[in-house]
Tab-separated table of C-alpha atoms in Angstrom:
chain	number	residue	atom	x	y	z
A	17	UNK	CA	105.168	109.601	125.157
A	18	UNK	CA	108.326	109.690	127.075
A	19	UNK	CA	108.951	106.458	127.446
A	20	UNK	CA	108.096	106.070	123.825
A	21	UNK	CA	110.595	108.305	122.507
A	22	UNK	CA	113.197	107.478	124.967
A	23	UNK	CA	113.150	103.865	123.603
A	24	UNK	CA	112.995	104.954	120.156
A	25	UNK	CA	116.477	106.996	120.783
A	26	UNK	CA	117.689	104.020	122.264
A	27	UNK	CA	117.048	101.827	119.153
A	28	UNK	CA	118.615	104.666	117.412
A	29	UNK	CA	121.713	104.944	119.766
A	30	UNK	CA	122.067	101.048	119.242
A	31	UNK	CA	121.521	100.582	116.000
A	32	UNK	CA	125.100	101.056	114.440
A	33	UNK	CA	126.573	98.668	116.785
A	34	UNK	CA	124.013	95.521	116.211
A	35	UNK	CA	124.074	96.295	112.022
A	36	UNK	CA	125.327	92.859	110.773
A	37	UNK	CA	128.463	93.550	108.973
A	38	UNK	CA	132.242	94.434	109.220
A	39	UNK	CA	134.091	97.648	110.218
A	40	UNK	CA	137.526	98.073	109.375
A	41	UNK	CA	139.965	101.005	111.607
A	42	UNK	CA	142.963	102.110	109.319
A	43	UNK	CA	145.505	103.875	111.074
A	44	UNK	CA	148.052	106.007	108.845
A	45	UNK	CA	150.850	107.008	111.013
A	46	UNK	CA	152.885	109.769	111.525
A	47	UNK	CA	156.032	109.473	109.780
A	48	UNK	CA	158.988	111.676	110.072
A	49	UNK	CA	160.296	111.821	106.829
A	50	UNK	CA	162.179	115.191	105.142
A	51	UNK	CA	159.680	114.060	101.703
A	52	UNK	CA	157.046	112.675	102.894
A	53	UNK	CA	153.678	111.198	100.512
A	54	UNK	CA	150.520	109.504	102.091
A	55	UNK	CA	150.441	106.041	101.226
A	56	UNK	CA	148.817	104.346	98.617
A	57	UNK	CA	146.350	101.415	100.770
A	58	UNK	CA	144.897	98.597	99.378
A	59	UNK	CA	141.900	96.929	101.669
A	60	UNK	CA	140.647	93.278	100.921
A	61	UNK	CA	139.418	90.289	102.343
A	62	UNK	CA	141.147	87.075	100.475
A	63	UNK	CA	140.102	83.180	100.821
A	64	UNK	CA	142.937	80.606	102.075
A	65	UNK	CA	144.052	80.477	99.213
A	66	UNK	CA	145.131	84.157	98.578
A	67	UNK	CA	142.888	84.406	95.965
A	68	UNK	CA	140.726	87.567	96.698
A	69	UNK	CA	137.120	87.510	97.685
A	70	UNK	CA	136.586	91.288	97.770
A	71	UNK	CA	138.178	94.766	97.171
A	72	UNK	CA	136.986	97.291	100.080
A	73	UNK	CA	138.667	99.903	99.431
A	74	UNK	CA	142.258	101.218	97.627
A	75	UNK	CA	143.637	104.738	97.706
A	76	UNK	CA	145.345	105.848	95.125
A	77	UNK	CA	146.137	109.175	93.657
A	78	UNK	CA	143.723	110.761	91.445
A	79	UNK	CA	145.577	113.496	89.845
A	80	UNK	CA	148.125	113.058	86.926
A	81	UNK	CA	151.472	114.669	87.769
A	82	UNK	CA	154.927	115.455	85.739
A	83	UNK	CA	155.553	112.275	87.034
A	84	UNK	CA	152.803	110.205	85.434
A	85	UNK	CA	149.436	109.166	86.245
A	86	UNK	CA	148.521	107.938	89.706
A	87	UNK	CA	148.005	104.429	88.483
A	88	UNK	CA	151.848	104.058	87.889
A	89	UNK	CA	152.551	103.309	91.215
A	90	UNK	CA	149.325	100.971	92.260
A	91	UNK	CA	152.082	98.028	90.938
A	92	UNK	CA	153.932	98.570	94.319
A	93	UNK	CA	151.362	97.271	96.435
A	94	UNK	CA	152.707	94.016	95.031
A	95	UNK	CA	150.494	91.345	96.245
A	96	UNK	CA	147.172	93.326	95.805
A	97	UNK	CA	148.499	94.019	91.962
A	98	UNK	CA	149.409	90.324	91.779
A	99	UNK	CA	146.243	89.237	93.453
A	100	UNK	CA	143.335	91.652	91.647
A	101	UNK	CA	144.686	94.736	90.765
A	102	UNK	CA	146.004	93.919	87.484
A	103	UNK	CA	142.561	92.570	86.672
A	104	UNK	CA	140.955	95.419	86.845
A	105	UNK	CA	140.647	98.832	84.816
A	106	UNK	CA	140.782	101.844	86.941
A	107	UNK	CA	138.276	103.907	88.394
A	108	UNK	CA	136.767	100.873	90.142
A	109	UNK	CA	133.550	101.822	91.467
A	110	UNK	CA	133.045	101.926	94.957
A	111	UNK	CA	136.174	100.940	95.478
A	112	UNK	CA	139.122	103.566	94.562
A	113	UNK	CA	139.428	106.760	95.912
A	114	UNK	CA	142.183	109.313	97.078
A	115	UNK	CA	145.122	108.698	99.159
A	116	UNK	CA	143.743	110.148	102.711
A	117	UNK	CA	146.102	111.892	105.677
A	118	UNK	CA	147.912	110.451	108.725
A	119	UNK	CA	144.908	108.958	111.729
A	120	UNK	CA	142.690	106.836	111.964
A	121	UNK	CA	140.358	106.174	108.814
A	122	UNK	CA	137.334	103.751	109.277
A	123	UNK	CA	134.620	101.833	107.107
A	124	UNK	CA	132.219	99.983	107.480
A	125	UNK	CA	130.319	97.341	105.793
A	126	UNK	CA	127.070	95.800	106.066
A	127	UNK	CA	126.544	92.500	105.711
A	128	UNK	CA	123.223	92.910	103.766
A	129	UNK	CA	124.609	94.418	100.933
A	130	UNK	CA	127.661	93.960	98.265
A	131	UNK	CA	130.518	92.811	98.664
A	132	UNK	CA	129.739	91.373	102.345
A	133	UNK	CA	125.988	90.036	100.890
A	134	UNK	CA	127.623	87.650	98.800
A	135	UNK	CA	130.235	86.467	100.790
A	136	UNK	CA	129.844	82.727	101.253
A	137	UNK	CA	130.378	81.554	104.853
A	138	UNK	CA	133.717	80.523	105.775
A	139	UNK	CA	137.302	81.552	106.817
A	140	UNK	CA	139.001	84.655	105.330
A	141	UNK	CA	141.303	87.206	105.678
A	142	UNK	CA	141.748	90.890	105.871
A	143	UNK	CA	144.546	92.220	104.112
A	144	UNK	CA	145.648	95.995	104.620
A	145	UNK	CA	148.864	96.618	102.387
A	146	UNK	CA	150.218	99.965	102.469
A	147	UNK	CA	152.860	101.675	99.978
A	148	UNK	CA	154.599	104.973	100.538
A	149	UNK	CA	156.483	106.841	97.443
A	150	UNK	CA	159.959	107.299	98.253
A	151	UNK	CA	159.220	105.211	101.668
A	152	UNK	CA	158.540	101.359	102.243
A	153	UNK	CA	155.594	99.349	102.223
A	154	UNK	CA	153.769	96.755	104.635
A	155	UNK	CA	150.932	94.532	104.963
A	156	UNK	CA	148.873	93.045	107.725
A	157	UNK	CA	146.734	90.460	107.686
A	158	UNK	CA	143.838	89.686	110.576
A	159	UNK	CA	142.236	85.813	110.218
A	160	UNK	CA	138.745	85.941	110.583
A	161	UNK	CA	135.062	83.608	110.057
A	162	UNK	CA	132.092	85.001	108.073
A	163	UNK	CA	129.830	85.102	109.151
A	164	UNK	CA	130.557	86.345	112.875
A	165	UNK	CA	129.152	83.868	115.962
A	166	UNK	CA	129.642	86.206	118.006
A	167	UNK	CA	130.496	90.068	118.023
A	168	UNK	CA	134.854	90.291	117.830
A	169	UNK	CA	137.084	93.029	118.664
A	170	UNK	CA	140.542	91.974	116.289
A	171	UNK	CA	143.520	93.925	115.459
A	172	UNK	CA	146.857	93.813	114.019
A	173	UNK	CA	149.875	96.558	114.638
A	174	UNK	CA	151.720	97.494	111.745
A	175	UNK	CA	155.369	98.358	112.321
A	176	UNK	CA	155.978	101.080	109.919
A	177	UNK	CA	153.895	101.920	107.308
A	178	UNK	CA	151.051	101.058	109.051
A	179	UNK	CA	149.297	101.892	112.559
A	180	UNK	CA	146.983	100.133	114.561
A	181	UNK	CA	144.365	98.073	111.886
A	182	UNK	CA	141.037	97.106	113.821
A	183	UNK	CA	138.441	94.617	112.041
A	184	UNK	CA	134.868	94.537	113.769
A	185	UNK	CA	132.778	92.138	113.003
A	186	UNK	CA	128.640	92.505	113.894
A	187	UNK	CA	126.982	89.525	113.930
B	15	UNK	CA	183.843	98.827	61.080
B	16	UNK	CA	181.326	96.665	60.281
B	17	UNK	CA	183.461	93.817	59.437
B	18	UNK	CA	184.994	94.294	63.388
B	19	UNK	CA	181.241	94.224	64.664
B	20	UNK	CA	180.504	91.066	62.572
B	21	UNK	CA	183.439	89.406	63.914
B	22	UNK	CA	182.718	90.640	67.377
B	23	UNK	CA	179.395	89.013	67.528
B	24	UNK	CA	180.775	85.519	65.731
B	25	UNK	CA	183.407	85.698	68.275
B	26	UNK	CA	180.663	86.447	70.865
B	27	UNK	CA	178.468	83.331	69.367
B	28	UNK	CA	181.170	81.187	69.239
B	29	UNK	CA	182.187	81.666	73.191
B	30	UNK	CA	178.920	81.890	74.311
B	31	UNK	CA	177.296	78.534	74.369
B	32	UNK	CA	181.124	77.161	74.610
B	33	UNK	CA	181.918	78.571	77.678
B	34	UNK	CA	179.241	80.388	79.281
B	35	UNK	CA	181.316	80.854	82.701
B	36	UNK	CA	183.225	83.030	81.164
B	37	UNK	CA	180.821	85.657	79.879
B	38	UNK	CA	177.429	86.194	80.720
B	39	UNK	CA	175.247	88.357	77.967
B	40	UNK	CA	171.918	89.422	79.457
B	41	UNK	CA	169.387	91.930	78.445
B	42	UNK	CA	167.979	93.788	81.858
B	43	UNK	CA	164.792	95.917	82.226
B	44	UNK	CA	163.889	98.771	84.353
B	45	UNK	CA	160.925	97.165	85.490
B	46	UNK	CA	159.042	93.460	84.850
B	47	UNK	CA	155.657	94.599	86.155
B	48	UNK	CA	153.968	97.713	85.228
B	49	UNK	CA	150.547	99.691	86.104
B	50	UNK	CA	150.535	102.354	84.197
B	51	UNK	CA	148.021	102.764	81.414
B	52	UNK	CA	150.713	103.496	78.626
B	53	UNK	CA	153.821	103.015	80.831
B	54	UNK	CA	157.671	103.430	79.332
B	55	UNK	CA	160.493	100.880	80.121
B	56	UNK	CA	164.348	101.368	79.807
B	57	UNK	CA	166.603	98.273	78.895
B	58	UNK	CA	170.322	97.884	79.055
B	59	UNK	CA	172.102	95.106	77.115
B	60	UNK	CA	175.304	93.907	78.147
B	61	UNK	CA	177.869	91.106	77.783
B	62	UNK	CA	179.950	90.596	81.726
B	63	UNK	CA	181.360	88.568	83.850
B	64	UNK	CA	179.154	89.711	86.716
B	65	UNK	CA	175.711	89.716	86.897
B	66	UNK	CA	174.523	92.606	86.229
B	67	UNK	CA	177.491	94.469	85.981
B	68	UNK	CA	178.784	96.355	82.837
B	69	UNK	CA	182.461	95.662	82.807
B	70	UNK	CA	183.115	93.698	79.308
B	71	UNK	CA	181.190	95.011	76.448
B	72	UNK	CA	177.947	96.014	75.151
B	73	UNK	CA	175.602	93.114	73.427
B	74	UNK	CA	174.955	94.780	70.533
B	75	UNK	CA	171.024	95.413	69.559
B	76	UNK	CA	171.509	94.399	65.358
B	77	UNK	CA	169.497	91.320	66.308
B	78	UNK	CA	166.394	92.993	68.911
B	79	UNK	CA	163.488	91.705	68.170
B	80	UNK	CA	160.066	92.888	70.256
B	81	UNK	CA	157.020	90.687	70.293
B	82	UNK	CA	153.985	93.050	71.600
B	83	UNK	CA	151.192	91.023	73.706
B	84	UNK	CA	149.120	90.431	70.453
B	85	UNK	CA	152.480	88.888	68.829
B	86	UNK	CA	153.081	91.982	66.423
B	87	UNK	CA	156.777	93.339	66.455
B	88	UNK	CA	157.162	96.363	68.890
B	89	UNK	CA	159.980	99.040	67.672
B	90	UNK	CA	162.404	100.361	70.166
B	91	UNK	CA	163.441	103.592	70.815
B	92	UNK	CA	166.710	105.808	71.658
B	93	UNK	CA	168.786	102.901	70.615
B	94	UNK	CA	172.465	103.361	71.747
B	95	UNK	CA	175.605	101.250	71.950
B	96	UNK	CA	178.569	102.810	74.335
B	97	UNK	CA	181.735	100.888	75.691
B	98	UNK	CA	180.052	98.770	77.917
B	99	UNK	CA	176.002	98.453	76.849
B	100	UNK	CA	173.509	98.904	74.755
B	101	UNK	CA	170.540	100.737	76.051
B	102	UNK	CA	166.770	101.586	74.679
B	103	UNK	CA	163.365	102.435	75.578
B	104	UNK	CA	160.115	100.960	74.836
B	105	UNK	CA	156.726	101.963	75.346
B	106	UNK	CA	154.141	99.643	76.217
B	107	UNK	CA	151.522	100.701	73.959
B	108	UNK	CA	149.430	97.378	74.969
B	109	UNK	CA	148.394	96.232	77.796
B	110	UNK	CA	150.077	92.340	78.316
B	111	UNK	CA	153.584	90.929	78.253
B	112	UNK	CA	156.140	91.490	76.123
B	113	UNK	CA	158.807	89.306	74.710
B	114	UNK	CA	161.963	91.473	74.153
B	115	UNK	CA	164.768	89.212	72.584
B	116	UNK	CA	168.112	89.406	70.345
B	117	UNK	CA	168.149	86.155	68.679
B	118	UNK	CA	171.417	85.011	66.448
B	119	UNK	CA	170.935	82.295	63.977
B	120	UNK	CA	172.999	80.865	61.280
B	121	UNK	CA	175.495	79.015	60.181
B	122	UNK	CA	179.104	78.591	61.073
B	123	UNK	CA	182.145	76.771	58.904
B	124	UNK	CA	185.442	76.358	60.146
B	125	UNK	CA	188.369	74.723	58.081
B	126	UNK	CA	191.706	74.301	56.567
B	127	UNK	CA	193.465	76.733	53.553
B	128	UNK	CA	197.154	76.765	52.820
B	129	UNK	CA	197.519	75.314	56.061
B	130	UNK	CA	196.039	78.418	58.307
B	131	UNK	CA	192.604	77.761	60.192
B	132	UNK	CA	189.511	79.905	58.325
B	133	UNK	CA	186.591	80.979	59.583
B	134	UNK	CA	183.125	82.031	58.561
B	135	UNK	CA	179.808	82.474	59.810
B	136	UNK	CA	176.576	82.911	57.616
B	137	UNK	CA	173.148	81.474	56.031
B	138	UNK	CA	172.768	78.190	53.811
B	139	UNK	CA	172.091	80.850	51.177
B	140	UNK	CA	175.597	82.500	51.361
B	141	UNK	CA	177.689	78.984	52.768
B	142	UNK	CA	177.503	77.814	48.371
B	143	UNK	CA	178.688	80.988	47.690
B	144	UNK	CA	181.477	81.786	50.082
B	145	UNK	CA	182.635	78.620	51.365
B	146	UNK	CA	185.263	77.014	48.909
B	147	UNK	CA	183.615	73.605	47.860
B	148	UNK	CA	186.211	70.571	48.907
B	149	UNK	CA	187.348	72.680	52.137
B	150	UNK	CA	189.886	70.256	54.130
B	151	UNK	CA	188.570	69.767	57.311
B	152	UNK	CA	185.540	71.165	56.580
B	153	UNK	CA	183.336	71.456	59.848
B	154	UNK	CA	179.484	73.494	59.476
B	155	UNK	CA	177.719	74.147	62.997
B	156	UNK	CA	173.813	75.243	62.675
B	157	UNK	CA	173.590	78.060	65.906
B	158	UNK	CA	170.841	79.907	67.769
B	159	UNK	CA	171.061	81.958	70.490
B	160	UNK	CA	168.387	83.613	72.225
B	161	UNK	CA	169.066	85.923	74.851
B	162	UNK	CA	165.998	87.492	76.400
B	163	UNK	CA	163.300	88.963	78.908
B	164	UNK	CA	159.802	89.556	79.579
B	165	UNK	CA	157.906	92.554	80.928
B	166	UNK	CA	154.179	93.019	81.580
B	167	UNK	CA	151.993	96.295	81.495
B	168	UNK	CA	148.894	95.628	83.860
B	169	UNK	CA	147.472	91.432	83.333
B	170	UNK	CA	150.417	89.041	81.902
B	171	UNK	CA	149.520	87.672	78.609
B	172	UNK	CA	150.791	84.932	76.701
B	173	UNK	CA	150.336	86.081	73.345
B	174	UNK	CA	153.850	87.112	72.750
B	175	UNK	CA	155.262	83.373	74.281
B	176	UNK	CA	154.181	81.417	71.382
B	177	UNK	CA	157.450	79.378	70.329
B	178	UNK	CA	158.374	80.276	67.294
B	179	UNK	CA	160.294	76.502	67.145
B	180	UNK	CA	163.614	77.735	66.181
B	181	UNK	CA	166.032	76.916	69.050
B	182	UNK	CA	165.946	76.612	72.863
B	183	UNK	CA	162.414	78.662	74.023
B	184	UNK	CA	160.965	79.043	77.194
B	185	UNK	CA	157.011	78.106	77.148
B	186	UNK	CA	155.767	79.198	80.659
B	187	UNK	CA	153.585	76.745	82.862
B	188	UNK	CA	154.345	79.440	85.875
B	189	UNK	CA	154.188	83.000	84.249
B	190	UNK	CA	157.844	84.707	84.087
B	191	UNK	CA	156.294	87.982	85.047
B	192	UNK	CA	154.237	86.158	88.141
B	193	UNK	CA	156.924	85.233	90.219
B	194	UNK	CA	157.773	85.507	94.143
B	195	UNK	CA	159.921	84.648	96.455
B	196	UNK	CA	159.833	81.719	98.621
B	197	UNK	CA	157.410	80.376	95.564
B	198	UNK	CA	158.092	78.011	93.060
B	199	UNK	CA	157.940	78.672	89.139
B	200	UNK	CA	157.961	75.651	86.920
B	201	UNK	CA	158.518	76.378	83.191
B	202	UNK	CA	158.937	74.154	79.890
B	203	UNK	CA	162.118	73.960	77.750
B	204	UNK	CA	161.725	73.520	74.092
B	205	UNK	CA	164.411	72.744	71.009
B	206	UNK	CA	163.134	73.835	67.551
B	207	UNK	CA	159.843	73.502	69.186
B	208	UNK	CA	160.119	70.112	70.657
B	209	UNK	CA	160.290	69.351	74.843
B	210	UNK	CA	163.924	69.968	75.135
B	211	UNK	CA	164.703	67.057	77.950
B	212	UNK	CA	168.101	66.695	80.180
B	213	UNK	CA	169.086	70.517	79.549
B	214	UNK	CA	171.132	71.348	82.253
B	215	UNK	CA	170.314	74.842	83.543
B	216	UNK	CA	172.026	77.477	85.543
B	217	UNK	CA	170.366	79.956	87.234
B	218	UNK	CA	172.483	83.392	89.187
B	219	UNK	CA	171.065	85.818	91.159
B	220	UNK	CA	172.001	89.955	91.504
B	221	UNK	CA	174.464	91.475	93.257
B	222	UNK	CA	177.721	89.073	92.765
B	223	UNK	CA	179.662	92.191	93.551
B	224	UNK	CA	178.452	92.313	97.035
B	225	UNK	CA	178.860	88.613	97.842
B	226	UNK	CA	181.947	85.941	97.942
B	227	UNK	CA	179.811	82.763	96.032
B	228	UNK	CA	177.516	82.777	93.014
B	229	UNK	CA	174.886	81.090	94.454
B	230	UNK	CA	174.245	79.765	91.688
B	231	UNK	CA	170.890	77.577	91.159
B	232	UNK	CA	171.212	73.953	89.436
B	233	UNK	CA	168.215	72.068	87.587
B	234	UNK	CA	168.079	69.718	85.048
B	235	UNK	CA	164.806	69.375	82.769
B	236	UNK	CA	162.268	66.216	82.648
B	237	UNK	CA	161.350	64.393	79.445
B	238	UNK	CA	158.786	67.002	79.110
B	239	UNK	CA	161.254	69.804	78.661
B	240	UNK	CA	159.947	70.884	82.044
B	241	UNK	CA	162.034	71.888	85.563
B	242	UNK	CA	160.908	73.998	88.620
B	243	UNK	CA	162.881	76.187	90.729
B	244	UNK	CA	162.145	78.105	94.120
B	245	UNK	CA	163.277	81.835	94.054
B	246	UNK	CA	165.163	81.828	97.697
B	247	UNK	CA	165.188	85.695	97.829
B	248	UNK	CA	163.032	88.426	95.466
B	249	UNK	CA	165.735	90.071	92.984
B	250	UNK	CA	166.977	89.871	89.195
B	251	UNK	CA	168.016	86.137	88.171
B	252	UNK	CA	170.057	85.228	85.039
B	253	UNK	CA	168.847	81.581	84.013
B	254	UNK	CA	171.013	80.247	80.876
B	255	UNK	CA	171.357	76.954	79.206
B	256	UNK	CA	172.751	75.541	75.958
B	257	UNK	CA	172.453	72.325	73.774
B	258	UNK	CA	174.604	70.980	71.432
B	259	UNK	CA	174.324	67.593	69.203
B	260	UNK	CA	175.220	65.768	65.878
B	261	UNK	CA	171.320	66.182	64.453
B	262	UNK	CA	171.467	69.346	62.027
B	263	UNK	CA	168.478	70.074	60.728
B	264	UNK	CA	169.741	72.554	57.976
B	265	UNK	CA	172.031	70.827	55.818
B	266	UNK	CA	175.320	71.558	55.133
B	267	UNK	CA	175.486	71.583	58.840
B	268	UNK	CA	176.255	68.990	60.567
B	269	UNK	CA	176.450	70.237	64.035
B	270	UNK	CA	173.687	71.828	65.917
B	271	UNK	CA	174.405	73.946	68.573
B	272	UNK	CA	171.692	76.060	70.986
B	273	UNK	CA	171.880	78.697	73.883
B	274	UNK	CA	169.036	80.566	75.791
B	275	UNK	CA	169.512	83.187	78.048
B	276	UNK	CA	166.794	84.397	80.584
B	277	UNK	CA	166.751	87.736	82.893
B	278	UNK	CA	164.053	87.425	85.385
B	279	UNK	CA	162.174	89.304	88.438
B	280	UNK	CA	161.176	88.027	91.178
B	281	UNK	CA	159.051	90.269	93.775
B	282	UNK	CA	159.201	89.740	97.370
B	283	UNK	CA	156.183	88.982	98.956
């Protein structure tokens, strides 16, 4: 009985790590700024050719201000607004959400079901761009293969408006 | 007052496809690329030497006209002319790009009365009635200038970009609100509709102030109207070219004379 449920936690313990799938680590850093706003992020794999393959996630804010609504600004992350953003009409579902605080934020992604499921095989690559109001913007980009051979540790260190990004891919 | 206007902007049309060194009239937007659902642009309108510097005098709004994505005209708003511009807003009530253009056409006469030069500028509806018939030296030039920009709320469109075939036109084969540095854009010239071929364009990017050259961009367009530049740097560019020939197409003019002026964005990547 034991022995039973010991290997039954252990199958538990281990599952997370062998789902097939992606995890993306966002870091928001600290910034010391005398106004400071959390970022608007926009999270996306692209093909070679820029075009993109899937949204995972953009943060964006929700509330309307004096200033306008939130979606006035989602034009500064430039290349994500070039490359789907001004496709799309906004709440995107499963996609948007708030802008979130300085650390680390992660996700994760399994390969079994949407966007990851239909993902054909073949090289990609992960896009993080980050904007800041009244600060700059930056984006990273980590090469990668879909599916995975073999499990891979990458990761790409933004220099300002961005911290450490870490992509995870479970075979 | 309105006489000094009129004879401001003749003066203005006359110069500008003449010697467009000398004066540069451009129409510059707040923004090119917008994501807000009902968003608001700003627009000044000026006639310099500098690009985009106000220091000559305003380029006056008479002739605005707004094209709306769906190719309906699109009214301005808070209209005003001071010493050196012209400003006004517009709201982008659609989502797509907009065409926001002054465009001068008509004719102009020049010739000979007691021995002093005269001058007069007009339609072919007005020219029987105001020009003296038997003028000596009588010389009638068919103009159009188009000065102009484009600016996009959310997916660009190109319902606004139809030619309309009266003078020099941009048709885009890259879109004008799609454009990045290090990229190229290639775009189509046409004349009264027609590929508009050997046009000799100039192209200036921002900020002459705070640099000792122009910089200036040189291209010359195909037999299919067409010519492609690379944007070396993201920033505001003033593109302008002009056209003139023997081949009148509305008689009594003789003369045919074109300009186009372009302001455009380019995003860094």
């Amino acid at each position: 009985m034991s022995r039973r449920l010991l290997a039954l936690l252990a199958v538990l313990a281990s599952a997370p790590a062998f789902a097939a799938g992606l995890d993306v680590t966002v870091e928001i850093p600290r910034i010391d700024a005398s106004e400071y706003h959390r970022p608007y992020v926009a999270i996306w794999i692209e093909k070679p050719d820029q075009s993109v393959a899937a949204n995972l996630s953009v943060w964006y804010m929700q509330k309307d201000t004096s200033e306008g609504k939130g979606t006035k600004w989602l034009a500064d992350l430039r290349q994500w607004w070039r490359r789907s953003g001004r496709d799309q009409t906004f709440p995107i579902d499963g996609v948007t959400g708030a802008t979130r605080p300085v650390g680390q934020h992660q996700l994760s992604f399994d390969a079994a079901k949407a966007p990851l499921s239909t993902l054909p095989p073949g090289k990609y690559g992960l896009v993080v761009e980050a904007a800041r109001e009244v600060g700059g913007r930056e984006l990273i980009r980590i090469p990668f293969d879909w599916p995975a051979a073999q499990k891979q540790n990458l990761q790409a260190k933004g220099e300002h408006e961005l911290g450490v990004v870490k992509l995870d891919l479970n075979p | 007052m309105k006489i000094t206007m009129k004879w401001s902007a003749l003066a203005l049309a006359l110069v500008l496809p003449m010697s467009a060194h000398a004066h540069k009239a451009w129409l510059l937007p707040s923004e090119t690329v917008l994501s807000a659902k009902d968003p608001w642009i700003t627009v000044d309108a000026a006639v310099s030497n500098d690009i985009f510097y106000f220091n000559h005098v305003p380029l006056r709004l008479d002739s605005l006209v707004i094209t709306a994505p769906d190719g309906t005209p699109a009214t301005p708003e808070n209209s005003a002319t001071g010493k050196y511009r012209s400003t006004f807003d517009l709201h982008l009530t659609q989502q797509g790009t907009y065409r926001i253009a002054t465009v001068n056409a008509g004719l102009f006469a020049n010739w000979e009365e007691d021995g002093k030069p005269k001058r007069w500028r007009g339609n072919a509806e007005t020219f029987a009635k105001e020009v003296p018939k038997g003028a000596k030296d009588l010389k009638v030039t068919q103009s159009n200038g188009r000065i102009e920009t484009f600016v996009t709320a959310g997916k660009p469109s190109d319902g606004a970009l139809k030619p309309t075939g009266q003078g020099i036109e941009l048709v885009p084969v890259t879109h004008p609100n799609d454009l990045f540095a290090g990229e190229a854009a290639t775009f189509k010239l046409v004349l009264d509709g027609k590929p508009a071929a050997g046009l000799e364009i100039e192209i200036v990017p921002d900020g002459i102030r705070y640099r000792d050259r122009q910089n200036e961009i040189k291209a010359t367009t195909g037999a299919d109207g067409s010519f492609s530049v690379t944007w070396p740097n993201a920033g505001r560019y003033w593109l302008e070219t002009s056209f003139q020939d023997d081949k009148a197409t509305t008689p009594p003019a003789t003369q045919r004379r074109a300009s186009y002026v372009v302001t455009l964005e380019v995003l860094p990547q």
